[in-house]
CSV table of C-alpha atoms in Angstrom, one decimal:
chain,number,residue,atom,x,y,z
Y,1,MET,CA,-0.1,-0.4,-0.3
Y,2,HIS,CA,3.1,2.3,0.7
Y,3,ASP,CA,4.6,1.4,-2.3
Y,4,CYS,CA,3.0,4.2,-4.2
Y,5,LEU,CA,3.4,6.9,-1.7
Y,6,PRO,CA,5.2,9.9,-3.5
Y,7,LYS,CA,9.1,9.0,-3.6
Y,8,GLU,CA,9.6,13.1,-2.4
Y,9,CYS,CA,7.8,12.8,0.9
Y,10,ILE,CA,9.9,13.1,3.5
Y,11,GLN,CA,7.5,12.3,6.5
Y,12,CYS,CA,8.4,15.5,7.7
Y,13,GLY,CA,4.5,15.9,9.1
Y,14,GLU,CA,4.1,19.6,8.2
Y,15,CYS,CA,1.0,18.5,5.6
Y,16,ILE,CA,-0.7,16.8,8.8
Y,17,LYS,CA,-0.2,19.8,11.1
Y,18,ASP,CA,-2.8,21.9,8.5
Y,19,CYS,CA,-5.2,19.1,8.3
Y,20,ILE,CA,-8.5,20.0,9.9
Y,21,ILE,CA,-10.0,16.3,9.6
Y,22,VAL,CA,-6.9,15.3,11.7
Y,23,ARG,CA,-7.7,17.5,14.2
Y,24,TYR,CA,-10.5,16.3,14.4
Y,25,GLY,CA,-9.5,13.0,15.3
Y,26,GLY,CA,-10.0,11.4,11.9
Y,27,TYR,CA,-8.0,9.9,9.2
Y,28,SER,CA,-7.6,11.6,6.1
Y,29,LEU,CA,-5.6,11.7,2.6
Y,30,VAL,CA,-2.3,13.5,4.9
Y,31,SER,CA,-2.2,10.1,7.7
Y,32,ILE,CA,-1.8,8.2,4.6
Y,33,LEU,CA,1.5,9.9,3.1
Y,34,ASN,CA,2.4,10.0,6.6
Y,35,ARG,CA,2.0,6.7,6.6
Y,36,ASP,CA,-0.6,6.9,10.0
Y,37,SER,CA,-3.0,4.9,7.8
Y,38,GLU,CA,-3.8,2.5,4.8
Y,39,LYS,CA,-7.4,4.5,4.2
Y,40,GLY,CA,-8.9,8.6,4.5
Y,41,ALA,CA,-8.7,9.4,0.5
Y,42,TRP,CA,-12.0,10.4,0.9
Y,43,ASN,CA,-12.3,12.1,4.3
Y,44,CYS,CA,-10.5,14.8,2.8
Y,45,SER,CA,-11.9,18.4,2.9
Y,46,ASN,CA,-10.5,20.0,-0.3
Y,47,CYS,CA,-9.1,23.0,1.5
Y,48,TRP,CA,-5.5,22.4,0.4
Y,49,LYS,CA,-3.6,24.0,3.3
Y,50,CYS,CA,-1.1,20.4,3.2
Y,51,ILE,CA,-0.4,21.5,-0.6
Y,52,GLU,CA,0.2,24.9,0.8
Y,53,ALA,CA,2.4,23.3,3.7
Y,54,CYS,CA,4.7,20.8,2.0
Y,55,PRO,CA,8.4,21.7,1.6
Y,56,VAL,CA,8.8,20.0,-1.5
Y,57,GLY,CA,6.1,20.8,-3.5
Y,58,ILE,CA,4.3,17.4,-3.6
Y,59,ASP,CA,1.1,17.8,-5.6
Y,60,ILE,CA,-1.1,16.5,-3.2
Y,61,VAL,CA,-4.5,16.8,-5.7
Y,62,LYS,CA,-2.6,14.0,-8.2
Y,63,PHE,CA,-1.8,12.1,-5.2
Y,64,LEU,CA,-5.6,11.8,-3.7
Y,65,GLU,CA,-6.7,11.3,-7.3
Y,66,LYS,CA,-4.4,8.2,-7.3
Y,67,ARG,CA,-5.4,7.1,-3.5
Y,68,ARG,CA,-9.0,7.5,-4.4
Y,69,LYS,CA,-8.9,5.1,-7.6
Y,70,ILE,CA,-7.6,2.7,-4.9
Y,71,GLU,CA,-10.1,3.2,-1.9
Y,72,LYS,CA,-13.7,2.2,-2.5
Y,73,PRO,CA,-15.8,5.8,-2.1
Y,74,PRO,CA,-18.1,6.1,0.9
Y,75,GLN,CA,-22.1,4.8,-0.3
Y,76,ALA,CA,-23.2,8.5,-0.5
Y,77,ILE,CA,-20.7,9.6,-2.8
Y,78,ALA,CA,-20.6,5.9,-4.7
Y,79,LYS,CA,-24.2,7.6,-5.4
Y,80,GLY,CA,-23.2,10.7,-6.3
Y,81,ILE,CA,-20.3,9.4,-8.9
Y,82,GLU,CA,-23.5,6.7,-10.4
Y,83,MET,CA,-25.3,9.7,-11.0
Y,84,VAL,CA,-22.8,12.5,-12.9
Y,85,MET,CA,-21.6,9.8,-15.1
Y,86,LYS,CA,-24.9,8.4,-16.5
Y,87,LYS,CA,-26.6,12.2,-16.2
Y,88,GLY,CA,-24.0,14.7,-15.8
Y,89,TYR,CA,-24.9,16.3,-12.5
Y,90,PHE,CA,-24.2,15.4,-8.9
Y,91,MET,CA,-28.5,15.8,-8.1
Y,92,ASP,CA,-31.2,15.6,-9.6
Y,93,LEU,CA,-31.1,18.7,-11.5
Y,94,VAL,CA,-34.3,18.5,-13.6
Y,95,ILE,CA,-36.7,19.1,-11.0
Y,96,SER,CA,-34.7,22.7,-10.3
Y,97,ASN,CA,-36.1,23.8,-13.0
Y,98,ASP,CA,-39.6,23.8,-11.7
Y,99,PHE,CA,-38.6,26.3,-8.7
Y,100,ARG,CA,-36.0,28.0,-11.3
Y,101,GLU,CA,-39.1,29.5,-12.9
Y,102,ASN,CA,-40.7,30.6,-9.8
Y,103,VAL,CA,-37.3,32.5,-8.6
Y,104,GLY,CA,-37.2,34.2,-12.4
Y,105,LEU,CA,-34.8,32.1,-13.3
Y,106,LYS,CA,-34.4,30.5,-17.1
Y,107,PRO,CA,-34.3,26.7,-16.8
Y,108,LEU,CA,-30.9,24.9,-17.4
Y,109,LYS,CA,-31.0,22.4,-20.4
Y,110,PHE,CA,-29.1,19.1,-20.2
Y,111,PHE,CA,-26.9,16.6,-22.0
Y,112,LYS,CA,-28.6,13.1,-23.0
Y,113,GLU,CA,-27.3,10.2,-21.4
Y,114,ALA,CA,-25.9,8.7,-25.1
Y,115,GLU,CA,-23.9,12.4,-25.0
Y,116,ILE,CA,-22.9,11.6,-21.3
Y,117,GLU,CA,-21.4,8.6,-22.4
Y,118,LEU,CA,-19.7,9.7,-24.9
Y,119,LEU,CA,-18.0,12.5,-23.3
Y,120,LEU,CA,-16.7,10.2,-20.5
Y,121,GLY,CA,-16.3,7.0,-22.9
Y,122,GLU,CA,-12.2,5.6,-22.8
Y,123,LYS,CA,-10.7,6.1,-26.1
H,1,MET,CA,-16.7,41.4,-22.1
H,2,GLY,CA,-19.0,39.4,-20.1
H,3,TYR,CA,-19.5,36.0,-18.2
H,4,LEU,CA,-21.1,33.3,-18.7
H,5,LEU,CA,-22.2,32.3,-15.0
H,6,TYR,CA,-21.6,28.7,-14.3
H,7,PRO,CA,-24.1,28.2,-11.2
H,8,GLY,CA,-22.4,24.3,-10.3
H,9,CYS,CA,-24.5,21.5,-9.0
H,10,MET,CA,-25.1,22.2,-5.7
H,11,VAL,CA,-26.2,26.4,-6.0
H,12,THR,CA,-28.5,25.2,-8.6
H,13,HIS,CA,-29.9,22.5,-6.7
H,14,SER,CA,-30.4,24.0,-3.4
H,15,PHE,CA,-29.7,27.8,-3.5
H,16,PRO,CA,-31.2,29.5,-5.8
H,17,GLY,CA,-31.1,32.9,-3.9
H,18,TYR,CA,-27.3,32.6,-4.4
H,19,GLU,CA,-27.7,32.8,-7.9
H,20,VAL,CA,-30.5,35.4,-8.0
H,21,SER,CA,-28.9,37.7,-6.0
H,22,THR,CA,-25.8,37.4,-7.8
H,23,ARG,CA,-27.8,38.0,-11.3
H,24,LYS,CA,-29.6,41.6,-9.6
H,25,VAL,CA,-25.9,42.8,-7.9
H,26,CYS,CA,-24.6,41.9,-11.6
H,27,GLU,CA,-26.9,43.8,-12.9
H,28,LYS,CA,-26.5,46.9,-10.6
H,29,LEU,CA,-23.2,46.8,-11.9
H,30,GLY,CA,-23.6,46.7,-15.2
H,31,ILE,CA,-21.5,43.1,-15.7
H,32,HIS,CA,-22.8,41.5,-18.3
H,33,LEU,CA,-23.7,37.5,-18.0
H,34,GLU,CA,-24.3,35.2,-20.6
H,35,ASP,CA,-26.2,32.2,-19.7
H,36,LEU,CA,-25.4,28.1,-20.5
H,37,ASP,CA,-26.7,26.7,-23.2
H,38,ARG,CA,-26.4,23.5,-21.7
H,39,PHE,CA,-25.5,22.7,-18.3
H,40,VAL,CA,-22.9,20.0,-17.1
H,41,CYS,CA,-20.9,19.6,-14.1
H,42,CYS,CA,-17.7,20.6,-13.8
H,43,GLY,CA,-16.4,17.0,-12.1
H,44,SER,CA,-16.4,18.7,-8.6
H,45,SER,CA,-13.5,17.0,-6.1
H,46,ILE,CA,-14.9,13.5,-7.5
H,47,LEU,CA,-15.1,13.0,-10.8
H,48,PRO,CA,-11.7,13.4,-11.1
H,49,CYS,CA,-10.8,10.8,-8.8
H,50,VAL,CA,-12.6,8.3,-11.2
H,51,THR,CA,-11.7,9.2,-14.5
H,52,ASP,CA,-9.2,11.5,-16.3
H,53,ASN,CA,-11.9,12.1,-19.1
H,54,TRP,CA,-13.6,14.7,-16.2
H,55,ILE,CA,-12.3,17.3,-18.4
H,56,ASN,CA,-14.2,16.8,-20.8
H,57,PHE,CA,-16.7,18.2,-18.8
H,58,ALA,CA,-14.9,21.2,-17.9
H,59,ALA,CA,-14.6,22.0,-21.6
H,60,ILE,CA,-17.6,21.9,-22.1
H,61,THR,CA,-18.4,24.9,-20.3
H,62,LEU,CA,-15.3,25.9,-21.4
H,63,ALA,CA,-16.3,26.1,-24.7
H,64,GLN,CA,-19.5,27.8,-24.8
H,65,ALA,CA,-18.0,30.1,-23.2
H,66,GLU,CA,-15.1,30.5,-25.7
H,67,ALA,CA,-18.0,30.4,-28.2
H,68,LYS,CA,-20.0,33.3,-26.7
H,69,ASP,CA,-16.9,35.1,-26.2
H,70,VAL,CA,-16.9,35.3,-22.5
H,71,ASP,CA,-15.3,34.1,-19.8
H,72,ILE,CA,-16.7,31.9,-16.5
H,73,LEU,CA,-18.1,33.4,-13.3
H,74,THR,CA,-18.0,30.7,-10.9
H,75,LEU,CA,-20.1,30.4,-7.5
H,76,CYS,CA,-18.6,27.9,-6.2
H,77,GLY,CA,-14.7,27.0,-4.4
H,78,ASN,CA,-15.2,23.3,-6.4
H,79,CYS,CA,-16.4,25.0,-9.9
H,80,THR,CA,-13.7,27.5,-9.9
H,81,ASN,CA,-10.8,25.2,-8.8
H,82,ASN,CA,-12.5,22.6,-11.5
H,83,PHE,CA,-12.2,25.1,-14.4
H,84,LYS,CA,-9.0,26.6,-13.6
H,85,ARG,CA,-7.2,23.1,-13.6
H,86,ALA,CA,-8.7,22.4,-16.7
H,87,VAL,CA,-7.6,25.5,-18.4
H,88,GLN,CA,-4.2,25.5,-17.1
H,89,THR,CA,-3.8,21.8,-18.7
H,90,LEU,CA,-5.0,22.2,-22.0
H,91,ASN,CA,-3.4,25.6,-22.6
H,92,ASN,CA,-0.1,23.8,-21.8
H,93,ASP,CA,-0.8,20.2,-23.6
H,94,GLY,CA,-1.5,20.5,-26.5
H,95,VAL,CA,-1.9,16.4,-27.0
H,96,LYS,CA,-4.2,16.6,-24.8
H,97,ARG,CA,-6.0,19.9,-26.1
H,98,GLU,CA,-6.6,18.4,-29.4
H,99,ARG,CA,-8.2,14.7,-27.8
H,100,VAL,CA,-10.5,16.4,-25.5
H,101,ASN,CA,-12.1,18.3,-28.7
H,102,LYS,CA,-12.1,15.2,-30.6
H,103,THR,CA,-14.4,14.4,-27.8
H,104,LEU,CA,-16.3,17.7,-28.2
H,105,GLU,CA,-16.9,17.4,-31.7
H,106,ASN,CA,-19.9,14.5,-30.8
H,107,VAL,CA,-21.6,17.4,-29.2
H,108,GLY,CA,-20.8,20.3,-31.5
H,109,LEU,CA,-18.7,22.6,-29.5
H,110,SER,CA,-14.3,23.0,-29.3
H,111,TYR,CA,-12.2,24.9,-27.1
H,112,THR,CA,-9.1,26.5,-28.4
H,113,GLY,CA,-8.9,29.7,-26.2
H,114,ASP,CA,-7.7,31.0,-23.2
H,115,VAL,CA,-11.1,31.6,-21.2
H,116,LYS,CA,-10.4,33.2,-17.9
H,117,ILE,CA,-12.1,31.7,-14.5
H,118,LYS,CA,-13.4,34.4,-11.9
H,119,HIS,CA,-15.2,33.5,-8.4
H,120,LEU,CA,-17.5,35.6,-7.4
H,121,ILE,CA,-15.3,37.1,-4.9
H,122,GLU,CA,-12.6,37.6,-7.4
H,123,LEU,CA,-14.7,39.6,-10.2
H,124,LEU,CA,-16.0,41.7,-7.4
H,125,TYR,CA,-12.5,42.5,-6.2
H,126,GLY,CA,-11.0,43.2,-9.7
H,127,MET,CA,-13.7,46.0,-9.9
H,128,LYS,CA,-13.4,47.5,-6.2
H,129,PRO,CA,-13.9,51.2,-7.0
H,130,GLU,CA,-16.6,50.4,-9.3
H,131,VAL,CA,-18.1,48.7,-6.4
H,132,LYS,CA,-17.8,50.7,-4.3
H,133,ASP,CA,-19.3,54.4,-6.5
H,134,GLN,CA,-22.3,52.4,-6.0
H,135,ILE,CA,-23.1,51.6,-2.8
H,136,LYS,CA,-26.0,53.3,-1.3
H,137,THR,CA,-26.6,52.5,2.2
H,138,THR,CA,-24.7,50.9,5.1
H,139,VAL,CA,-26.0,47.5,6.8
H,140,ASP,CA,-26.3,47.6,10.4
H,141,LEU,CA,-24.7,44.3,11.3
H,142,ARG,CA,-21.9,42.3,12.7
H,143,VAL,CA,-20.9,39.3,10.3
H,144,ALA,CA,-18.6,36.8,10.8
H,145,LEU,CA,-17.1,35.5,7.1
H,146,THR,CA,-16.7,31.8,6.6
H,147,VAL,CA,-13.5,31.7,3.7
H,148,PRO,CA,-14.0,29.3,0.5
H,149,CYS,CA,-11.0,27.5,0.3
H,150,GLN,CA,-10.9,26.9,-3.3
H,151,VAL,CA,-11.4,30.3,-4.3
H,152,TYR,CA,-7.5,30.5,-2.9
H,153,ARG,CA,-6.4,27.1,-2.8
H,154,PRO,CA,-4.3,25.5,-4.7
H,155,GLY,CA,-2.2,28.6,-4.5
H,156,LYS,CA,-1.2,27.4,-8.5
H,157,ILE,CA,-3.9,27.0,-9.5
H,158,ALA,CA,-6.1,29.7,-7.8
H,159,ASN,CA,-3.7,32.6,-8.5
H,160,PHE,CA,-5.4,34.6,-6.8
H,161,ASP,CA,-4.8,37.0,-3.2
H,162,THR,CA,-2.9,35.2,-0.5
H,163,THR,CA,-3.1,31.2,0.1
H,164,GLU,CA,-3.1,31.6,4.2
H,165,LYS,CA,-5.6,34.3,5.6
H,166,PRO,CA,-6.6,36.0,2.3
H,167,GLN,CA,-8.7,39.1,2.5
H,168,SER,CA,-10.4,40.1,-0.3
H,169,MET,CA,-13.8,38.6,0.9
H,170,HIS,CA,-13.0,41.1,3.5
H,171,GLU,CA,-12.6,43.7,1.5
H,172,ILE,CA,-15.8,43.1,-0.5
H,173,VAL,CA,-18.4,42.9,2.5
H,174,SER,CA,-16.9,45.9,3.9
H,175,PHE,CA,-17.8,48.0,1.6
H,176,SER,CA,-21.4,46.9,2.6
H,177,GLY,CA,-20.8,48.9,6.0
H,178,VAL,CA,-20.8,46.0,8.7
H,179,GLU,CA,-18.5,45.2,11.0
H,180,ILE,CA,-16.4,42.5,10.8
H,181,VAL,CA,-15.5,39.9,13.7
H,182,SER,CA,-12.9,38.0,13.7
H,183,TYR,CA,-12.7,34.2,15.2
H,184,GLU,CA,-11.1,31.3,16.2
H,185,MET,CA,-12.3,29.0,13.3
H,186,GLU,CA,-12.0,32.0,10.7
H,187,TYR,CA,-10.0,30.6,8.1
H,188,ASP,CA,-10.8,26.9,8.8
H,189,CYS,CA,-12.5,24.8,6.3
H,190,CYS,CA,-15.7,24.4,7.3
H,191,GLY,CA,-16.0,20.7,6.5
H,192,SER,CA,-18.6,20.6,4.0
H,193,THR,CA,-17.2,18.3,1.9
H,194,VAL,CA,-16.8,15.1,4.7
H,195,LEU,CA,-20.7,15.7,5.6
H,196,LEU,CA,-20.7,12.5,2.5
H,197,SER,CA,-17.7,10.1,4.2
H,198,ASP,CA,-17.7,11.7,7.8
H,199,VAL,CA,-20.8,12.8,9.0
H,200,ASP,CA,-19.8,13.5,13.1
H,201,ILE,CA,-16.6,15.2,11.6
H,202,ALA,CA,-18.4,17.7,9.8
H,203,TYR,CA,-20.9,17.6,12.3
H,204,GLU,CA,-18.3,19.0,14.4
H,205,ILE,CA,-16.6,21.5,12.5
H,206,GLY,CA,-19.4,22.8,11.2
H,207,ALA,CA,-21.1,23.7,15.1
H,208,ASN,CA,-17.5,24.7,16.4
H,209,LYS,CA,-17.5,27.1,13.2
H,210,VAL,CA,-21.0,28.6,13.7
H,211,SER,CA,-20.7,28.5,17.8
H,212,ASN,CA,-17.2,30.4,17.9
H,213,ALA,CA,-18.6,33.0,14.9
H,214,ILE,CA,-21.8,33.5,17.6
H,215,ASP,CA,-19.4,33.3,20.4
H,216,ALA,CA,-17.7,36.2,18.4
H,217,GLY,CA,-20.8,38.4,18.6
H,218,ALA,CA,-21.8,37.3,15.1
H,219,GLN,CA,-25.1,38.3,14.1
H,220,ALA,CA,-24.9,36.4,10.6
H,221,MET,CA,-22.3,33.9,9.1
H,222,VAL,CA,-21.5,35.3,5.4
H,223,VAL,CA,-20.5,32.6,2.9
H,224,SER,CA,-19.6,32.4,-1.0
H,225,CYS,CA,-19.6,28.8,-1.7
H,226,GLY,CA,-22.7,27.1,-1.6
H,227,ASN,CA,-20.8,23.8,-0.4
H,228,CYS,CA,-20.0,26.2,2.5
H,229,SER,CA,-24.0,26.8,2.7
H,230,PHE,CA,-24.6,23.3,2.8
H,231,LEU,CA,-23.7,22.1,6.4
H,232,LEU,CA,-23.3,25.6,7.7
H,233,ASP,CA,-26.9,26.3,7.1
H,234,ILE,CA,-29.1,23.4,5.5
H,235,HIS,CA,-27.5,21.7,8.1
H,236,GLN,CA,-27.1,23.9,11.0
H,237,ARG,CA,-30.1,22.7,12.8
H,238,THR,CA,-28.7,19.2,13.3
H,239,LEU,CA,-25.2,19.8,13.9
H,240,LEU,CA,-26.0,22.6,17.2
H,241,LYS,CA,-28.6,20.1,18.4
H,242,ASP,CA,-26.2,19.2,20.9
H,243,ARG,CA,-25.2,22.6,22.0
H,244,VAL,CA,-27.7,23.5,24.2
H,245,ASN,CA,-26.0,26.8,24.8
H,246,ILE,CA,-27.1,28.1,21.8
H,247,GLY,CA,-30.6,28.9,21.7
H,248,LYS,CA,-30.8,30.3,18.3
H,249,LYS,CA,-29.8,29.8,14.7
H,250,LEU,CA,-27.0,31.7,12.7
H,251,PRO,CA,-28.4,33.4,9.4
H,252,ILE,CA,-26.5,32.5,6.5
H,253,LEU,CA,-26.3,35.2,3.8
H,254,PHE,CA,-24.3,35.0,0.6
H,255,LEU,CA,-22.2,37.6,-0.3
H,256,PRO,CA,-24.1,39.0,-3.4
H,257,GLN,CA,-27.1,39.2,-0.6
H,258,LEU,CA,-25.2,41.2,1.7
H,259,LEU,CA,-23.5,43.8,-1.0
H,260,GLY,CA,-26.7,43.7,-2.9
H,261,LEU,CA,-28.2,45.2,0.6
H,262,SER,CA,-25.7,48.2,0.3
H,263,LEU,CA,-26.6,48.7,-3.2
H,264,GLY,CA,-30.1,49.9,-2.7
H,265,ILE,CA,-31.7,46.2,-3.3
H,266,SER,CA,-34.7,44.9,-1.9
H,267,SER,CA,-34.4,41.9,0.9
H,268,LYS,CA,-37.3,40.7,-1.3
H,269,ASP,CA,-35.3,40.7,-4.4
H,270,LEU,CA,-32.0,39.1,-2.7
H,271,ARG,CA,-34.5,36.2,-1.8
H,272,ILE,CA,-33.1,36.9,2.0
H,273,ASN,CA,-35.8,35.1,3.0
H,274,ARG,CA,-34.6,32.9,6.2
H,275,SER,CA,-33.2,35.6,8.2
H,276,ALA,CA,-36.7,37.6,9.1
H,277,GLY,CA,-35.7,40.2,12.4
H,278,VAL,CA,-32.1,40.5,11.0
H,279,PHE,CA,-33.0,42.8,8.0
H,280,ASP,CA,-35.9,44.9,7.2
H,281,ALA,CA,-37.0,44.0,3.5
């Protein structure tokens, strides 16, 4: 598991100091970097204080993406992923068009599922 | 020059007041807004973790902005970050840009240019004198701010203000004449994204942030991101339920709602509808 940690990481712990998830007693992405945990990639709040703290300039955004591909997402996120990959939005926005009219906003148009498939299809 | 307004999934789904008030403020300030022909998610912080083709989603909106000869105005931290990342990648990687455009051909779009991405704070910050000029009245209120993380970090993507304790949101808010109160968690992430993976931690962070602000004397919390509002507003009752010493709700206001009041727009037009007793219409 720790083989795919960035080799530039010097285990200084600066990223851990700024991580709000760790501060509140959880395991997060930086816990994996510091070898405190093998899981926690989906516990990141994307505040990116860790990137700013890192003295060796590790691309923690890329590291997040890499680890999340390995670790199974929580159920709530998995549902969102299913929707966005099928419909092109994370929560049902078709129903939003009803109240958009009520508040004076124009309705949104979306892409067809076949078009979403083309956009996300592997080439 | 104008802007393609991209509200994002969260704001569209749950916070029409943020979009409405943004449009009202832009109208008042003479900022021309274009509408999306078709909406697709920017990718958020999730899609890039699932497929490298997330960039096609982002490119759809970039292409629409380019076709209309405008830049993009975002309302949410996530969208800002994703679009800025996409622009950097597509500008620097010709091979990837070509591949993306091949895919975009399927929906009749292409992206060849250099669209600028501005979150609302960045847009307003870039026209401070014009904003100040249009202020009609001061708002008598003590507010705390929740600074949207991804508008400022990572610095290499955001390229705006500073990454640590940025002040641009404070400056814009101060034009409305409110008193901004400092509080311990002012520059801490609200934790909203973690609601979907560790709800206890998210609620703990949110509860501390809200009660911190109340203890510091805030009468309202100003936010400028749909994500922040999701936790701090919609979930506020739940996250405060164990904090029995806090007897009231802290109204959450979107930045354009507060600014709009000082520009002379009515609270009804700004859809400030859950802050009864805090504002006069």
